[in-house]
Amino acid sequence: MATIRCRRPMRRWWPGCAISSDRLGCLQIGRRGGRMRHLKSLVLAAALALTAGAASAQAWFGAPTPGPVSPPDKPTFHAGPASYGPAPAHVRPADDARGALSGEKMMADVRRIVGFSLERKAAGDLLYGRISGLPGEKAVVDWAVARLKADGLTDAHAEPYVSEAPLWLPVSYELRAMTDGSPDVVLASAVPIRNRTLKPAAAEGPLVFVGRGSAAELANVDVKGRVAVVNVVPDDSLFAAREKGVARELEKRGAVGVINAVESPGNLLYYDNRYGCDAAPCFLVGGDDGAFLESVIGRAAKAGKTVRMKLTLQAEERPNLTAWNGVATIPGMSDEVVIVNAHADAWFDGADDNADGLAVQLALADYFAHRKEKPARTLVFMVSGGHHTAVGAAAFIKAHPEIIKKTVLVMNLEHLAQIAVTQAARLDPAAPGGYESGVWTANTTETTKQAGAVNAGPYVWALMGKASKRYGVVTSYEPTPSAPGDLGAYIRAGLPSAQLISSEVYYHSSGDTPSTISVPGLERAAAFYAGFIEDVAKAPREKLKGPPPAAPGR
Ligand SMILES: [Zn+2]
């Protein structure tokens, strides 16, 4: 099959590209053109077929080279003008006359919160975001506290805390692909991951593709002295559920470097410590760069050649950084406390992680502060300095034993309103076989949230299930006795804790932008938590604590 280079690498819809022959080449079928265009395509295809034998002499064996990092203001999923968009929400409480829980209002806050990350990007931070202990996090916590003050909450203030672990940051780095007779390709989406040495690292070796790096895939592959490329496929609902330390295992087997290539839309930056190595330089790259590596490794082998990769990395550690929490209160009829927590820190833009959680938190504070009746229990709003690098909740627990003593439940607002984007087939009568595969596409609702509660009894699970059904939030089919994310320190302190959370393909990436946030989804999440808070505020304390029911025997 002859291939014609598309304007963009595939795994992403583009006019004129219908189906791929590998992860980079596209067969042009001219479905939008008339007969002349079809004829032109045939002539061009025939010409390419005649020159196919010369492909090995072309730069990079004929594979198109990847482009820059995907621009943040354009969706990287299929979103044409005919898109339906997310299903509307009709769930705002009747007494929300001020529109505190309006999706549009929360979306404006999401954009403002993401703006704090973009300021750091514009300031030139290599690994940008609202990183705990750096200026982006301080700015967003101060802004949130000002909002809580303006809504009349009691004692709204920011609290400093010193990060227990030093912050690891890259200073300079590069991934350079090389092969004889082709210009070097520097991968634009490369991001180094923290390792356990600060020595400047430089490694070079031939590339070897190891699939997902399972024991079966590694059984017959020699990675010694080579740079391993791992195909990372994000799990639905929980991004790295299958990640079990593949990069470190490859390093142990002698790989001089590891490139974790995320199968993602576009060419996105990723950062996640779970993909790091001990001493070797190890990186994450986005979809287009990963597809390029997979393609050229195959093409080079066919041509009897090798592709080499040069990895360079210089990093630093910043100890004793000061990070910030924001705290404010709505006094209730009882002095028993429900903590409403949302983390303010983020890697990159962090629209779903966690600008939407913070926007919902501020909306709930506005809503409950302006109601005629006090809530049944006191609500403490905790804008957490985060858990990625400096643990805000641990500092809060230490600083406020008087609040912790009275706390009946912590609810955590995290990753609440991202559009569900998956790599799927798309029906298209013009495509061979009637469908186009590997297309990044969205459905009309949001990602599936893991409904979880720890140190909390079945009563809490039932309340969450009730709220989910009432407000249309998509959750896991059954609750889970686990709650990852910002709840860790609360759980370790023995507090009953509950949340909805999900992390999908844009998790910890530069693709986690406002264009992926569902406005009705914000409204569904806010109504869910408003209802849940109200139910929890009235529930008997003894019903809120306790272990989950025994797992069914299966
Ligand atoms: Zn998060």
Tab-separated table of C-alpha atoms in Angstrom, residues 175-394:
chain	number	residue	atom	x	y	z
A	175	LEU	CA	16.253	13.922	23.499
A	176	ARG	CA	18.041	13.732	20.141
A	177	ALA	CA	17.270	10.964	17.640
A	178	MET	CA	20.013	10.181	15.128
A	179	THR	CA	20.465	7.894	12.159
A	180	ASP	CA	22.933	7.836	9.258
A	181	GLY	CA	22.017	10.122	6.378
A	182	SER	CA	19.176	11.989	8.150
A	183	PRO	CA	19.181	15.273	10.028
A	184	ASP	CA	18.900	14.772	13.812
A	185	VAL	CA	15.412	15.075	15.296
A	186	VAL	CA	15.064	16.735	18.713
A	187	LEU	CA	11.794	15.587	20.295
A	188	ALA	CA	9.734	18.647	21.248
A	189	SER	CA	7.528	16.870	23.808
A	190	ALA	CA	10.400	15.355	25.838
A	191	VAL	CA	10.142	15.924	29.613
A	192	PRO	CA	12.673	14.328	31.998
A	193	ILE	CA	11.347	12.562	35.101
A	194	ARG	CA	12.894	12.844	38.548
A	195	ASN	CA	15.602	10.290	39.265
A	196	ARG	CA	17.653	9.713	42.381
A	197	THR	CA	20.844	11.430	41.330
A	198	LEU	CA	21.629	15.047	40.593
A	199	LYS	CA	24.745	14.269	38.564
A	200	PRO	CA	24.489	15.626	35.021
A	201	ALA	CA	23.453	12.662	32.901
A	202	ALA	CA	24.301	11.933	29.290
A	203	ALA	CA	23.542	8.604	27.701
A	204	GLU	CA	23.549	7.323	24.159
A	205	GLY	CA	22.526	4.044	22.637
A	206	PRO	CA	20.509	2.333	19.931
A	207	LEU	CA	16.751	2.415	20.410
A	208	VAL	CA	14.824	-0.734	21.280
A	209	PHE	CA	11.025	-0.896	21.395
A	210	VAL	CA	9.688	-2.965	24.330
A	211	GLY	CA	5.907	-2.632	23.953
A	212	ARG	CA	4.358	-2.015	27.353
A	213	GLY	CA	7.363	-3.583	29.045
A	214	SER	CA	5.493	-6.548	30.534
A	215	ALA	CA	7.475	-9.599	31.681
A	216	ALA	CA	6.336	-11.435	28.546
A	217	GLU	CA	7.468	-8.633	26.262
A	218	LEU	CA	10.841	-8.338	28.006
A	219	ALA	CA	11.469	-12.100	28.045
A	220	ASN	CA	13.219	-12.134	24.670
A	221	VAL	CA	14.490	-8.572	24.389
A	222	ASP	CA	18.019	-7.473	25.241
A	223	VAL	CA	17.960	-3.876	26.478
A	224	LYS	CA	21.566	-3.800	27.723
A	225	GLY	CA	23.384	-0.676	26.546
A	226	ARG	CA	20.273	0.472	24.702
A	227	VAL	CA	17.645	3.151	25.116
A	228	ALA	CA	14.260	1.486	25.668
A	229	VAL	CA	11.035	2.936	24.259
A	230	VAL	CA	7.930	1.934	26.255
A	231	ASN	CA	4.416	2.240	24.825
A	232	VAL	CA	2.361	3.792	27.659
A	233	VAL	CA	-1.384	3.350	27.199
A	234	PRO	CA	-3.352	5.456	29.715
A	235	ASP	CA	-6.023	3.499	31.546
A	236	ASP	CA	-9.599	4.742	31.405
A	237	SER	CA	-10.573	6.502	34.619
A	238	LEU	CA	-7.139	5.944	36.283
A	239	PHE	CA	-4.198	7.046	34.114
A	240	ALA	CA	-1.360	4.898	35.460
A	241	ALA	CA	-3.256	1.974	36.979
A	242	ARG	CA	-1.063	-0.552	35.151
A	243	GLU	CA	2.239	1.239	35.765
A	244	LYS	CA	4.342	-1.036	37.981
A	245	GLY	CA	7.835	0.451	37.694
A	246	VAL	CA	8.672	-0.576	34.115
A	247	ALA	CA	11.297	2.180	33.670
A	248	ARG	CA	13.237	1.053	36.757
A	249	GLU	CA	12.991	-2.588	35.668
A	250	LEU	CA	14.465	-1.671	32.268
A	251	GLU	CA	17.270	0.240	33.976
A	252	LYS	CA	17.964	-2.821	36.155
A	253	ARG	CA	18.230	-4.925	32.997
A	254	GLY	CA	20.908	-2.595	31.638
A	255	ALA	CA	19.021	0.033	29.617
A	256	VAL	CA	21.049	3.273	29.577
A	257	GLY	CA	17.892	5.367	29.276
A	258	VAL	CA	14.121	4.933	29.017
A	259	ILE	CA	11.595	6.857	26.932
A	260	ASN	CA	8.015	6.384	28.127
A	261	ALA	CA	5.923	7.227	25.055
A	262	VAL	CA	2.335	8.015	26.003
A	263	GLU	CA	-0.229	6.988	23.405
A	264	SER	CA	-1.967	10.351	23.464
A	265	PRO	CA	-3.644	12.789	21.102
A	266	GLY	CA	-1.330	15.380	19.551
A	267	ASN	CA	2.131	15.989	20.959
A	268	LEU	CA	1.730	16.710	24.678
A	269	LEU	CA	4.171	17.272	27.532
A	270	TYR	CA	3.721	14.806	30.438
A	271	TYR	CA	5.156	14.683	33.944
A	272	ASP	CA	4.655	11.819	36.422
A	273	ASN	CA	7.233	10.495	38.895
A	274	ARG	CA	5.983	6.917	38.506
A	275	TYR	CA	7.798	6.760	35.149
A	276	GLY	CA	11.182	7.755	36.583
A	277	CYS	CA	14.421	5.753	36.932
A	278	ASP	CA	17.059	5.499	39.670
A	279	ALA	CA	20.149	7.005	38.024
A	280	ALA	CA	19.586	6.744	34.262
A	281	PRO	CA	18.000	9.667	32.403
A	282	CYS	CA	14.368	8.727	31.772
A	283	PHE	CA	11.748	10.744	29.931
A	284	LEU	CA	8.082	10.951	29.006
A	285	VAL	CA	7.092	11.973	25.468
A	286	GLY	CA	3.699	12.655	23.876
A	287	GLY	CA	1.764	10.889	21.112
A	288	ASP	CA	3.336	12.254	17.916
A	289	ASP	CA	6.903	11.845	19.192
A	290	GLY	CA	6.103	8.338	20.453
A	291	ALA	CA	4.521	7.358	17.130
A	292	PHE	CA	7.600	8.664	15.293
A	293	LEU	CA	9.951	6.544	17.425
A	294	GLU	CA	7.862	3.402	16.986
A	295	SER	CA	7.655	4.008	13.246
A	296	VAL	CA	11.355	4.679	12.626
A	297	ILE	CA	12.517	1.751	14.781
A	298	GLY	CA	10.475	-0.532	12.513
A	299	ARG	CA	11.495	1.157	9.273
A	300	ALA	CA	15.188	1.254	10.236
A	301	ALA	CA	15.181	-2.472	11.057
A	302	LYS	CA	13.673	-3.207	7.653
A	303	ALA	CA	16.440	-1.170	6.010
A	304	GLY	CA	19.137	-2.917	8.093
A	305	LYS	CA	19.955	0.309	9.983
A	306	THR	CA	19.726	1.502	13.579
A	307	VAL	CA	18.359	4.605	15.223
A	308	ARG	CA	20.372	6.023	18.099
A	309	MET	CA	19.156	8.314	20.858
A	310	LYS	CA	21.205	10.786	22.847
A	311	LEU	CA	19.704	11.782	26.207
A	312	THR	CA	21.042	14.688	28.228
A	313	LEU	CA	19.770	15.943	31.563
A	314	GLN	CA	20.848	18.449	34.167
A	315	ALA	CA	18.613	18.865	37.227
A	316	GLU	CA	18.591	20.646	40.573
A	317	GLU	CA	16.895	20.280	43.954
A	318	ARG	CA	15.396	23.141	45.933
A	319	PRO	CA	15.090	22.301	49.642
A	320	ASN	CA	12.941	23.944	52.353
A	321	LEU	CA	10.516	25.707	50.029
A	322	THR	CA	7.548	27.484	51.602
A	323	ALA	CA	4.170	26.399	50.223
A	324	TRP	CA	0.686	27.660	51.145
A	325	ASN	CA	-2.742	26.429	52.243
A	326	GLY	CA	-5.878	28.614	52.296
A	327	VAL	CA	-8.442	28.096	55.081
A	328	ALA	CA	-11.913	29.610	55.677
A	329	THR	CA	-15.035	28.636	57.633
A	330	ILE	CA	-18.833	28.770	57.391
A	331	PRO	CA	-20.093	28.267	60.965
A	332	GLY	CA	-22.892	25.720	61.230
A	333	MET	CA	-25.591	24.972	63.798
A	334	SER	CA	-23.180	22.442	65.323
A	335	ASP	CA	-19.429	22.910	65.868
A	336	GLU	CA	-18.783	19.476	64.382
A	337	VAL	CA	-16.898	19.929	61.116
A	338	VAL	CA	-17.143	18.772	57.501
A	339	ILE	CA	-13.899	19.636	55.651
A	340	VAL	CA	-14.342	20.546	51.972
A	341	ASN	CA	-10.874	20.161	50.427
A	342	ALA	CA	-9.484	20.951	46.957
A	343	HIS	CA	-5.831	21.077	45.900
A	344	ALA	CA	-4.636	24.236	44.180
A	345	ASP	CA	-1.303	23.006	42.802
A	346	ALA	CA	-0.799	21.579	39.317
A	347	TRP	CA	1.640	20.421	36.679
A	348	PHE	CA	1.205	22.446	33.473
A	349	ASP	CA	-2.201	24.134	32.899
A	350	GLY	CA	-4.023	21.763	35.265
A	351	ALA	CA	-7.593	22.537	34.132
A	352	ASP	CA	-9.027	19.235	35.392
A	353	ASP	CA	-6.182	18.701	37.880
A	354	ASN	CA	-7.329	20.629	39.708
A	355	ALA	CA	-8.697	23.986	38.512
A	356	ASP	CA	-12.172	22.462	38.183
A	357	GLY	CA	-12.081	21.032	41.740
A	358	LEU	CA	-10.985	24.410	43.102
A	359	ALA	CA	-13.642	26.244	41.037
A	360	VAL	CA	-16.338	23.901	42.423
A	361	GLN	CA	-14.995	24.459	45.951
A	362	LEU	CA	-15.254	28.261	45.582
A	363	ALA	CA	-18.762	27.909	44.101
A	364	LEU	CA	-19.883	25.772	47.066
A	365	ALA	CA	-18.422	28.307	49.518
A	366	ASP	CA	-20.341	31.083	47.736
A	367	TYR	CA	-23.568	29.013	47.726
A	368	PHE	CA	-23.498	27.933	51.383
A	369	ALA	CA	-22.299	31.361	52.624
A	370	HIS	CA	-25.302	33.100	51.050
A	371	ARG	CA	-28.061	30.719	52.132
A	372	LYS	CA	-30.584	31.957	54.696
A	373	GLU	CA	-30.075	28.976	57.012
A	374	LYS	CA	-26.783	27.928	58.508
A	375	PRO	CA	-25.604	24.445	57.502
A	376	ALA	CA	-26.301	21.738	60.098
A	377	ARG	CA	-22.546	21.312	60.683
A	378	THR	CA	-19.635	23.764	60.358
A	379	LEU	CA	-17.987	23.735	56.924
A	380	VAL	CA	-14.215	24.274	56.747
A	381	PHE	CA	-12.937	25.050	53.243
A	382	MET	CA	-9.334	23.966	52.792
A	383	VAL	CA	-7.518	25.181	49.660
A	384	SER	CA	-4.700	22.662	49.795
A	385	GLY	CA	-1.149	23.512	48.731
A	386	GLY	CA	-1.208	20.080	47.111
A	387	HIS	CA	0.269	16.603	47.286
A	388	HIS	CA	2.529	16.428	44.226
A	389	THR	CA	5.592	17.928	45.896
A	390	ALA	CA	4.668	19.431	49.323
A	391	VAL	CA	1.765	17.927	51.254
A	392	GLY	CA	-0.678	20.668	52.271
A	393	ALA	CA	-3.134	18.430	54.119
A	394	ALA	CA	-0.391	17.045	56.412
